[in-house]
Tab-separated table of C-alpha atoms in Angstrom:
chain	number	residue	atom	x	y	z
A	21	MET	CA	-41.538	34.722	0.543
A	22	THR	CA	-39.988	34.933	-2.958
A	23	THR	CA	-37.236	32.500	-3.940
A	24	GLU	CA	-34.869	35.508	-4.053
A	25	ALA	CA	-35.764	36.427	-0.454
A	26	ALA	CA	-35.399	32.784	0.561
A	27	ASP	CA	-31.941	32.581	-1.037
A	28	ALA	CA	-30.879	35.799	0.712
A	29	ALA	CA	-32.096	34.490	4.084
A	30	ILE	CA	-30.495	31.099	3.588
A	31	ALA	CA	-27.101	32.563	2.689
A	32	SER	CA	-26.385	33.033	6.424
A	33	LEU	CA	-27.616	29.539	7.381
A	34	ALA	CA	-24.618	27.175	7.375
A	35	GLY	CA	-25.412	23.773	5.878
A	36	TRP	CA	-28.789	24.801	4.417
A	37	SER	CA	-29.847	25.144	0.809
A	38	ARG	CA	-33.051	25.656	-1.138
A	39	GLN	CA	-34.332	22.458	-2.787
A	40	ASP	CA	-37.002	24.025	-5.001
A	41	GLU	CA	-39.599	26.826	-4.661
A	42	LYS	CA	-41.181	25.218	-1.600
A	43	TRP	CA	-38.484	23.470	0.391
A	44	ILE	CA	-35.199	24.140	2.175
A	45	ALA	CA	-32.961	21.371	3.508
A	46	GLY	CA	-30.069	21.192	5.962
A	47	SER	CA	-27.784	18.305	6.988
A	48	TYR	CA	-25.854	17.686	10.197
A	49	ARG	CA	-23.166	15.113	10.943
A	50	PHE	CA	-22.378	13.562	14.322
A	51	ALA	CA	-19.728	11.418	15.993
A	52	GLY	CA	-22.164	8.512	16.325
A	53	PHE	CA	-25.748	7.296	16.072
A	54	PRO	CA	-26.692	8.130	19.710
A	55	ALA	CA	-25.505	11.738	19.228
A	56	ALA	CA	-27.611	12.000	16.061
A	57	ILE	CA	-30.675	10.681	17.936
A	58	ALA	CA	-30.103	13.094	20.842
A	59	PHE	CA	-30.014	15.946	18.321
A	60	VAL	CA	-33.317	14.792	16.799
A	61	ALA	CA	-34.901	14.807	20.276
A	62	ARG	CA	-33.739	18.421	20.713
A	63	ILE	CA	-35.059	19.365	17.260
A	64	ALA	CA	-38.403	17.819	18.212
A	65	GLU	CA	-38.614	20.026	21.322
A	66	ILE	CA	-37.932	23.133	19.253
A	67	ALA	CA	-40.458	22.039	16.609
A	68	GLU	CA	-43.172	21.487	19.210
A	69	ALA	CA	-42.434	24.850	20.878
A	70	MET	CA	-42.639	26.638	17.500
A	71	ASN	CA	-45.537	24.442	16.320
A	72	HIS	CA	-43.618	24.016	13.075
A	73	HIS	CA	-42.349	20.546	12.195
A	74	PRO	CA	-39.545	19.563	9.855
A	75	PHE	CA	-39.355	16.352	7.873
A	76	ILE	CA	-36.506	14.406	9.522
A	77	ALA	CA	-34.285	11.738	7.956
A	78	ILE	CA	-31.702	9.859	10.053
A	79	ASP	CA	-29.048	8.031	8.075
A	80	TYR	CA	-26.849	6.633	10.862
A	81	LYS	CA	-24.572	9.591	11.835
A	82	LYS	CA	-26.215	12.060	9.465
A	83	VAL	CA	-29.466	13.953	10.098
A	84	THR	CA	-31.241	15.823	7.298
A	85	LEU	CA	-34.063	18.270	8.004
A	86	ARG	CA	-36.483	19.650	5.414
A	87	LEU	CA	-38.781	22.606	5.962
A	88	THR	CA	-41.765	24.172	4.247
A	89	THR	CA	-44.847	26.035	5.489
A	90	TRP	CA	-47.873	23.980	4.445
A	91	HIS	CA	-50.546	26.571	5.190
A	92	ALA	CA	-48.655	29.174	3.124
A	93	GLY	CA	-47.994	26.771	0.252
A	94	GLY	CA	-44.273	27.526	0.320
A	95	LEU	CA	-41.407	29.080	2.258
A	96	THR	CA	-41.955	31.668	5.005
A	97	GLU	CA	-39.968	33.386	7.755
A	98	LEU	CA	-41.012	30.530	10.040
A	99	ASP	CA	-38.846	28.140	8.007
A	100	MET	CA	-35.837	30.444	8.236
A	101	GLN	CA	-36.315	31.006	11.967
A	102	SER	CA	-36.635	27.248	12.500
A	103	ALA	CA	-33.431	26.543	10.538
A	104	GLU	CA	-31.600	29.165	12.600
A	105	ARG	CA	-32.792	27.527	15.830
A	106	TYR	CA	-31.699	24.096	14.575
A	107	ASN	CA	-28.248	25.410	13.681
A	108	GLU	CA	-27.980	26.912	17.170
A	109	ALA	CA	-28.974	23.545	18.682
A	110	TYR	CA	-26.320	21.841	16.548
A	111	ARG	CA	-23.593	24.242	17.703
A	112	THR	CA	-24.561	23.573	21.339
A	113	SER	CA	-24.706	19.833	20.695
A	114	ILE	CA	-21.272	19.727	19.063
A	115	ALA	CA	-19.797	21.893	21.835
A	116	GLY	CA	-21.286	19.473	24.365
A	117	ASN	CA	-19.552	16.542	22.673
A	118	ARG	CA	-16.115	18.058	23.109
B	28	MET	CA	-31.139	-14.639	2.274
B	29	THR	CA	-33.016	-15.158	-0.992
B	30	THR	CA	-35.883	-12.824	-1.924
B	31	GLU	CA	-38.217	-15.816	-1.516
B	32	ALA	CA	-36.965	-16.414	2.030
B	33	ALA	CA	-37.256	-12.687	2.756
B	34	ASP	CA	-40.849	-12.613	1.500
B	35	ALA	CA	-41.689	-15.638	3.624
B	36	ALA	CA	-40.154	-14.043	6.714
B	37	ILE	CA	-41.823	-10.688	6.098
B	38	ALA	CA	-45.282	-12.216	5.673
B	39	SER	CA	-45.609	-12.354	9.472
B	40	LEU	CA	-44.298	-8.789	10.009
B	41	ALA	CA	-47.289	-6.406	10.074
B	42	GLY	CA	-46.662	-3.159	8.230
B	43	TRP	CA	-43.457	-4.328	6.507
B	44	SER	CA	-42.770	-5.017	2.858
B	45	ARG	CA	-39.786	-5.734	0.647
B	46	GLN	CA	-38.678	-2.697	-1.399
B	47	ASP	CA	-36.248	-4.472	-3.708
B	48	GLU	CA	-33.615	-7.238	-3.404
B	49	LYS	CA	-31.741	-5.376	-0.673
B	50	TRP	CA	-34.222	-3.424	1.423
B	51	ILE	CA	-37.324	-3.933	3.570
B	52	ALA	CA	-39.418	-1.015	4.870
B	53	GLY	CA	-42.039	-0.590	7.564
B	54	SER	CA	-44.216	2.379	8.547
B	55	TYR	CA	-45.813	3.297	11.875
B	56	ARG	CA	-48.452	5.941	12.650
B	57	PHE	CA	-48.873	7.802	15.934
B	58	ALA	CA	-51.367	10.105	17.659
B	59	GLY	CA	-48.916	13.014	17.502
B	60	PHE	CA	-45.388	14.180	16.766
B	61	PRO	CA	-44.079	13.685	20.356
B	62	ALA	CA	-45.276	10.066	20.319
B	63	ALA	CA	-43.500	9.517	16.990
B	64	ILE	CA	-40.270	10.975	18.412
B	65	ALA	CA	-40.528	8.842	21.567
B	66	PHE	CA	-40.855	5.765	19.349
B	67	VAL	CA	-37.736	6.756	17.401
B	68	ALA	CA	-35.815	7.056	20.688
B	69	ARG	CA	-36.904	3.494	21.571
B	70	ILE	CA	-35.939	2.233	18.103
B	71	ALA	CA	-32.524	3.847	18.563
B	72	GLU	CA	-31.977	1.940	21.819
B	73	ILE	CA	-32.864	-1.343	20.118
B	74	ALA	CA	-30.623	-0.513	17.144
B	75	GLU	CA	-27.668	0.262	19.396
B	76	ALA	CA	-28.211	-2.913	21.426
B	77	MET	CA	-28.337	-5.019	18.234
B	78	ASN	CA	-25.592	-2.949	16.571
B	79	HIS	CA	-27.832	-2.831	13.497
B	80	HIS	CA	-29.201	0.549	12.437
B	81	PRO	CA	-32.243	1.326	10.309
B	82	PHE	CA	-32.640	4.344	8.080
B	83	ILE	CA	-35.307	6.453	9.819
B	84	ALA	CA	-37.689	8.976	8.249
B	85	ILE	CA	-40.055	11.044	10.423
B	86	ASP	CA	-42.903	12.711	8.568
B	87	TYR	CA	-44.817	14.346	11.426
B	88	LYS	CA	-46.961	11.512	12.891
B	89	LYS	CA	-45.569	8.827	10.587
B	90	VAL	CA	-42.253	6.987	11.067
B	91	THR	CA	-40.773	4.868	8.287
B	92	LEU	CA	-37.876	2.467	8.923
B	93	ARG	CA	-35.730	0.855	6.232
B	94	LEU	CA	-33.362	-2.036	6.812
B	95	THR	CA	-30.567	-3.774	4.968
B	96	THR	CA	-27.374	-5.539	6.049
B	97	TRP	CA	-24.477	-3.607	4.527
B	98	HIS	CA	-21.727	-6.129	5.251
B	99	ALA	CA	-23.797	-8.904	3.609
B	100	GLY	CA	-24.764	-6.769	0.616
B	101	GLY	CA	-28.461	-7.480	1.142
B	102	LEU	CA	-31.101	-8.856	3.490
B	103	THR	CA	-30.263	-11.182	6.382
B	104	GLU	CA	-31.948	-12.640	9.470
B	105	LEU	CA	-30.699	-9.570	11.347
B	106	ASP	CA	-33.068	-7.368	9.346
B	107	MET	CA	-36.042	-9.634	10.069
B	108	GLN	CA	-35.166	-9.858	13.789
B	109	SER	CA	-34.818	-6.053	13.943
B	110	ALA	CA	-38.200	-5.518	12.259
B	111	GLU	CA	-39.813	-7.944	14.719
B	112	ARG	CA	-38.300	-6.010	17.644
B	113	TYR	CA	-39.524	-2.691	16.207
B	114	ASN	CA	-43.052	-4.077	15.792
B	115	GLU	CA	-42.936	-5.256	19.399
B	116	ALA	CA	-41.813	-1.762	20.503
B	117	TYR	CA	-44.678	-0.258	18.501
B	118	ARG	CA	-47.256	-2.532	20.143
B	119	THR	CA	-45.906	-1.532	23.582
B	120	SER	CA	-45.862	2.135	22.589
B	121	ILE	CA	-49.442	2.103	21.316
B	122	ALA	CA	-50.609	0.215	24.400
B	123	GLY	CA	-48.899	2.857	26.529
B	124	ASN	CA	-50.818	5.606	24.733
B	125	ARG	CA	-54.184	4.116	25.596
């Protein structure tokens, strides 16, 4: 996937941006640490089901995910589809907190 | 806590080292991604119980934890006690995998 194609795909992914040629990153904020951890558990389920695993950083109430496709040496549709699934999980998670 | 005291305390904490004056870090490796995520869930329970939260990075099968005490502006006994609890959780987790 070219960087232009990646930028076009990412334009519709709220909270995500391209870091460089090989990585995209997205951040999510939560009401508290337990909510952030519950979200990470959900992300892990999605990652296992897709057999595509993000790098995950948990900074108290903030979760940052980074994606690349190792075997392709850069960004692919799999990264974009994963980010879309994570955003969907976040919307559900936030709705569940209300 | 002085850096000398921190180094003395950390000497008995397998896998942990001092990063600078304010932070200690420890890494843990697992058989797979689900095991790494299960460990993070356990760490989160300990962190909530102690009301002291590490920075957590999950890089597939590897989990890295970083600790500091914000309100003290550096390292305290709370960081050392947390690291000891995390190591204990890791030993239990690994034993459970066998």
